[in-house]
Amino acid sequence: MPAMNPESEVLYRRIRRIAILMDGVFRVPGTKFRFGLNSLIGLPPAGGDALLAIISLWIVWQASKLGIPRVKLARMLGNVLVEALLGSVPILGDLMDIAWKANLRNLKIIEDHLK
């Protein structure tokens, strides 16, 4: 990563911590498969998915504060929309949520931009 001002560095680290917590903090033993709190919070119908969408939108909002261009923010919003739509499908949606990992996809967009 290039040098950032202290405020941007703190913001980036906060975004990174939340994205990993939501999509990749746990590992299935003996595999490379990772999942996060997203998989657990999304289990209850409707309310869990709404909370997850809010968290994902927070990451996009924080990315805008880092100066991420609108085109990339639109891609990030698309990732959140896909995850929200997938998550709204009972049972199958929970499995798709685990695979899609919108927050980690969005973190990659941020990191690619900051390089």
JSON list of C-alpha atoms in Angstrom, two decimals:
[
{"chain": "A", "resi": 1, "resn": "MET", "atom": "CA", "xyz": [0.00, 0.00, 0.00]},
{"chain": "A", "resi": 2, "resn": "PRO", "atom": "CA", "xyz": [1.22, 3.51, -0.70]},
{"chain": "A", "resi": 3, "resn": "ALA", "atom": "CA", "xyz": [1.61, 5.93, 2.17]},
{"chain": "A", "resi": 4, "resn": "MET", "atom": "CA", "xyz": [-1.71, 7.37, 3.29]},
{"chain": "A", "resi": 5, "resn": "ASN", "atom": "CA", "xyz": [-2.48, 10.18, 5.66]},
{"chain": "A", "resi": 6, "resn": "PRO", "atom": "CA", "xyz": [-3.13, 8.96, 9.23]},
{"chain": "A", "resi": 7, "resn": "GLU", "atom": "CA", "xyz": [-6.92, 9.39, 9.00]},
{"chain": "A", "resi": 8, "resn": "SER", "atom": "CA", "xyz": [-7.13, 7.40, 5.77]},
{"chain": "A", "resi": 9, "resn": "GLU", "atom": "CA", "xyz": [-4.91, 4.68, 7.22]},
{"chain": "A", "resi": 10, "resn": "VAL", "atom": "CA", "xyz": [-7.19, 4.32, 10.26]},
{"chain": "A", "resi": 11, "resn": "LEU", "atom": "CA", "xyz": [-10.27, 4.27, 8.02]},
{"chain": "A", "resi": 12, "resn": "TYR", "atom": "CA", "xyz": [-8.75, 1.65, 5.70]},
{"chain": "A", "resi": 13, "resn": "ARG", "atom": "CA", "xyz": [-7.77, -0.58, 8.62]},
{"chain": "A", "resi": 14, "resn": "ARG", "atom": "CA", "xyz": [-11.29, -0.30, 10.07]},
{"chain": "A", "resi": 15, "resn": "ILE", "atom": "CA", "xyz": [-12.87, -1.25, 6.73]},
{"chain": "A", "resi": 16, "resn": "ARG", "atom": "CA", "xyz": [-10.44, -4.17, 6.36]},
{"chain": "A", "resi": 17, "resn": "ARG", "atom": "CA", "xyz": [-11.15, -5.43, 9.89]},
{"chain": "A", "resi": 18, "resn": "ILE", "atom": "CA", "xyz": [-14.93, -5.33, 9.38]},
{"chain": "A", "resi": 19, "resn": "ALA", "atom": "CA", "xyz": [-14.77, -6.97, 5.92]},
{"chain": "A", "resi": 20, "resn": "ILE", "atom": "CA", "xyz": [-12.66, -9.85, 7.23]},
{"chain": "A", "resi": 21, "resn": "LEU", "atom": "CA", "xyz": [-14.83, -10.22, 10.34]},
{"chain": "A", "resi": 22, "resn": "MET", "atom": "CA", "xyz": [-17.96, -10.40, 8.20]},
{"chain": "A", "resi": 23, "resn": "ASP", "atom": "CA", "xyz": [-16.68, -12.69, 5.42]},
{"chain": "A", "resi": 24, "resn": "GLY", "atom": "CA", "xyz": [-13.50, -14.50, 6.41]},
{"chain": "A", "resi": 25, "resn": "VAL", "atom": "CA", "xyz": [-12.64, -14.61, 10.09]},
{"chain": "A", "resi": 26, "resn": "PHE", "atom": "CA", "xyz": [-13.27, -18.36, 10.56]},
{"chain": "A", "resi": 27, "resn": "ARG", "atom": "CA", "xyz": [-11.69, -21.27, 8.70]},
{"chain": "A", "resi": 28, "resn": "VAL", "atom": "CA", "xyz": [-13.11, -24.75, 8.30]},
{"chain": "A", "resi": 29, "resn": "PRO", "atom": "CA", "xyz": [-10.41, -27.01, 9.79]},
{"chain": "A", "resi": 30, "resn": "GLY", "atom": "CA", "xyz": [-8.41, -28.91, 7.21]},
{"chain": "A", "resi": 31, "resn": "THR", "atom": "CA", "xyz": [-9.55, -26.68, 4.33]},
{"chain": "A", "resi": 32, "resn": "LYS", "atom": "CA", "xyz": [-8.88, -23.25, 2.86]},
{"chain": "A", "resi": 33, "resn": "PHE", "atom": "CA", "xyz": [-12.60, -22.43, 3.12]},
{"chain": "A", "resi": 34, "resn": "ARG", "atom": "CA", "xyz": [-13.24, -19.31, 5.17]},
{"chain": "A", "resi": 35, "resn": "PHE", "atom": "CA", "xyz": [-16.46, -17.70, 6.38]},
{"chain": "A", "resi": 36, "resn": "GLY", "atom": "CA", "xyz": [-17.43, -14.93, 8.74]},
{"chain": "A", "resi": 37, "resn": "LEU", "atom": "CA", "xyz": [-20.18, -13.51, 10.91]},
{"chain": "A", "resi": 38, "resn": "ASN", "atom": "CA", "xyz": [-22.15, -12.83, 7.73]},
{"chain": "A", "resi": 39, "resn": "SER", "atom": "CA", "xyz": [-22.92, -16.55, 7.55]},
{"chain": "A", "resi": 40, "resn": "LEU", "atom": "CA", "xyz": [-24.32, -16.57, 11.09]},
{"chain": "A", "resi": 41, "resn": "ILE", "atom": "CA", "xyz": [-26.13, -13.21, 11.10]},
{"chain": "A", "resi": 42, "resn": "GLY", "atom": "CA", "xyz": [-27.87, -14.06, 7.80]},
{"chain": "A", "resi": 43, "resn": "LEU", "atom": "CA", "xyz": [-29.50, -17.23, 9.13]},
{"chain": "A", "resi": 44, "resn": "PRO", "atom": "CA", "xyz": [-32.62, -15.58, 10.63]},
{"chain": "A", "resi": 45, "resn": "PRO", "atom": "CA", "xyz": [-35.03, -14.61, 7.84]},
{"chain": "A", "resi": 46, "resn": "ALA", "atom": "CA", "xyz": [-35.28, -10.96, 6.73]},
{"chain": "A", "resi": 47, "resn": "GLY", "atom": "CA", "xyz": [-33.82, -9.16, 9.77]},
{"chain": "A", "resi": 48, "resn": "GLY", "atom": "CA", "xyz": [-30.41, -10.76, 9.46]},
{"chain": "A", "resi": 49, "resn": "ASP", "atom": "CA", "xyz": [-30.16, -9.96, 5.77]},
{"chain": "A", "resi": 50, "resn": "ALA", "atom": "CA", "xyz": [-31.20, -6.35, 6.37]},
{"chain": "A", "resi": 51, "resn": "LEU", "atom": "CA", "xyz": [-28.51, -5.93, 9.03]},
{"chain": "A", "resi": 52, "resn": "LEU", "atom": "CA", "xyz": [-25.91, -7.46, 6.70]},
{"chain": "A", "resi": 53, "resn": "ALA", "atom": "CA", "xyz": [-26.89, -5.07, 3.91]},
{"chain": "A", "resi": 54, "resn": "ILE", "atom": "CA", "xyz": [-26.48, -2.12, 6.29]},
{"chain": "A", "resi": 55, "resn": "ILE", "atom": "CA", "xyz": [-23.00, -3.29, 7.29]},
{"chain": "A", "resi": 56, "resn": "SER", "atom": "CA", "xyz": [-22.01, -3.78, 3.65]},
{"chain": "A", "resi": 57, "resn": "LEU", "atom": "CA", "xyz": [-23.37, -0.35, 2.72]},
{"chain": "A", "resi": 58, "resn": "TRP", "atom": "CA", "xyz": [-21.36, 1.15, 5.59]},
{"chain": "A", "resi": 59, "resn": "ILE", "atom": "CA", "xyz": [-18.20, -0.27, 3.98]},
{"chain": "A", "resi": 60, "resn": "VAL", "atom": "CA", "xyz": [-19.14, 1.36, 0.65]},
{"chain": "A", "resi": 61, "resn": "TRP", "atom": "CA", "xyz": [-19.83, 4.67, 2.41]},
{"chain": "A", "resi": 62, "resn": "GLN", "atom": "CA", "xyz": [-16.46, 4.53, 4.17]},
{"chain": "A", "resi": 63, "resn": "ALA", "atom": "CA", "xyz": [-14.78, 3.72, 0.84]},
{"chain": "A", "resi": 64, "resn": "SER", "atom": "CA", "xyz": [-16.25, 6.91, -0.58]},
{"chain": "A", "resi": 65, "resn": "LYS", "atom": "CA", "xyz": [-14.48, 8.81, 2.22]},
{"chain": "A", "resi": 66, "resn": "LEU", "atom": "CA", "xyz": [-11.21, 7.26, 0.99]},
{"chain": "A", "resi": 67, "resn": "GLY", "atom": "CA", "xyz": [-11.79, 8.83, -2.41]},
{"chain": "A", "resi": 68, "resn": "ILE", "atom": "CA", "xyz": [-12.73, 5.65, -4.27]},
{"chain": "A", "resi": 69, "resn": "PRO", "atom": "CA", "xyz": [-14.08, 6.73, -7.71]},
{"chain": "A", "resi": 70, "resn": "ARG", "atom": "CA", "xyz": [-17.81, 6.55, -8.40]},
{"chain": "A", "resi": 71, "resn": "VAL", "atom": "CA", "xyz": [-17.38, 3.78, -10.98]},
{"chain": "A", "resi": 72, "resn": "LYS", "atom": "CA", "xyz": [-15.73, 1.56, -8.37]},
{"chain": "A", "resi": 73, "resn": "LEU", "atom": "CA", "xyz": [-18.30, 2.54, -5.74]},
{"chain": "A", "resi": 74, "resn": "ALA", "atom": "CA", "xyz": [-21.00, 1.48, -8.21]},
{"chain": "A", "resi": 75, "resn": "ARG", "atom": "CA", "xyz": [-19.29, -1.92, -8.58]},
{"chain": "A", "resi": 76, "resn": "MET", "atom": "CA", "xyz": [-19.19, -2.19, -4.80]},
{"chain": "A", "resi": 77, "resn": "LEU", "atom": "CA", "xyz": [-22.91, -1.37, -4.58]},
{"chain": "A", "resi": 78, "resn": "GLY", "atom": "CA", "xyz": [-23.54, -4.05, -7.22]},
{"chain": "A", "resi": 79, "resn": "ASN", "atom": "CA", "xyz": [-21.73, -6.59, -5.03]},
{"chain": "A", "resi": 80, "resn": "VAL", "atom": "CA", "xyz": [-23.91, -5.59, -2.06]},
{"chain": "A", "resi": 81, "resn": "LEU", "atom": "CA", "xyz": [-27.06, -5.83, -4.20]},
{"chain": "A", "resi": 82, "resn": "VAL", "atom": "CA", "xyz": [-26.15, -9.31, -5.46]},
{"chain": "A", "resi": 83, "resn": "GLU", "atom": "CA", "xyz": [-25.47, -10.49, -1.91]},
{"chain": "A", "resi": 84, "resn": "ALA", "atom": "CA", "xyz": [-28.73, -8.99, -0.63]},
{"chain": "A", "resi": 85, "resn": "LEU", "atom": "CA", "xyz": [-30.73, -10.60, -3.42]},
{"chain": "A", "resi": 86, "resn": "LEU", "atom": "CA", "xyz": [-29.03, -13.96, -2.97]},
{"chain": "A", "resi": 87, "resn": "GLY", "atom": "CA", "xyz": [-29.46, -13.79, 0.79]},
{"chain": "A", "resi": 88, "resn": "SER", "atom": "CA", "xyz": [-33.19, -13.21, 0.48]},
{"chain": "A", "resi": 89, "resn": "VAL", "atom": "CA", "xyz": [-33.71, -16.75, -0.89]},
{"chain": "A", "resi": 90, "resn": "PRO", "atom": "CA", "xyz": [-34.38, -19.10, 2.04]},
{"chain": "A", "resi": 91, "resn": "ILE", "atom": "CA", "xyz": [-31.67, -21.72, 2.74]},
{"chain": "A", "resi": 92, "resn": "LEU", "atom": "CA", "xyz": [-30.08, -21.57, -0.73]},
{"chain": "A", "resi": 93, "resn": "GLY", "atom": "CA", "xyz": [-29.47, -17.86, -0.14]},
{"chain": "A", "resi": 94, "resn": "ASP", "atom": "CA", "xyz": [-27.54, -18.59, 3.05]},
{"chain": "A", "resi": 95, "resn": "LEU", "atom": "CA", "xyz": [-25.24, -20.91, 1.10]},
{"chain": "A", "resi": 96, "resn": "MET", "atom": "CA", "xyz": [-24.81, -18.35, -1.67]},
{"chain": "A", "resi": 97, "resn": "ASP", "atom": "CA", "xyz": [-23.98, -15.67, 0.92]},
{"chain": "A", "resi": 98, "resn": "ILE", "atom": "CA", "xyz": [-21.10, -17.82, 2.12]},
{"chain": "A", "resi": 99, "resn": "ALA", "atom": "CA", "xyz": [-19.76, -18.13, -1.43]},
{"chain": "A", "resi": 100, "resn": "TRP", "atom": "CA", "xyz": [-20.28, -14.55, -2.68]},
{"chain": "A", "resi": 101, "resn": "LYS", "atom": "CA", "xyz": [-18.43, -12.63, 0.10]},
{"chain": "A", "resi": 102, "resn": "ALA", "atom": "CA", "xyz": [-19.37, -9.12, -1.05]},
{"chain": "A", "resi": 103, "resn": "ASN", "atom": "CA", "xyz": [-17.38, -7.43, 1.71]},
{"chain": "A", "resi": 104, "resn": "LEU", "atom": "CA", "xyz": [-14.13, -9.16, 0.73]},
{"chain": "A", "resi": 105, "resn": "ARG", "atom": "CA", "xyz": [-14.83, -8.39, -2.94]},
{"chain": "A", "resi": 106, "resn": "ASN", "atom": "CA", "xyz": [-15.33, -4.76, -2.01]},
{"chain": "A", "resi": 107, "resn": "LEU", "atom": "CA", "xyz": [-12.18, -4.75, 0.12]},
{"chain": "A", "resi": 108, "resn": "LYS", "atom": "CA", "xyz": [-10.25, -5.96, -2.95]},
{"chain": "A", "resi": 109, "resn": "ILE", "atom": "CA", "xyz": [-11.68, -3.08, -5.01]},
{"chain": "A", "resi": 110, "resn": "ILE", "atom": "CA", "xyz": [-10.51, -0.65, -2.34]},
{"chain": "A", "resi": 111, "resn": "GLU", "atom": "CA", "xyz": [-7.07, -2.22, -2.07]},
{"chain": "A", "resi": 112, "resn": "ASP", "atom": "CA", "xyz": [-6.61, -2.32, -5.87]},
{"chain": "A", "resi": 113, "resn": "HIS", "atom": "CA", "xyz": [-7.47, 1.37, -6.02]},
{"chain": "A", "resi": 114, "resn": "LEU", "atom": "CA", "xyz": [-5.10, 2.30, -3.20]},
{"chain": "A", "resi": 115, "resn": "LYS", "atom": "CA", "xyz": [-2.12, 0.52, -4.80]}
]
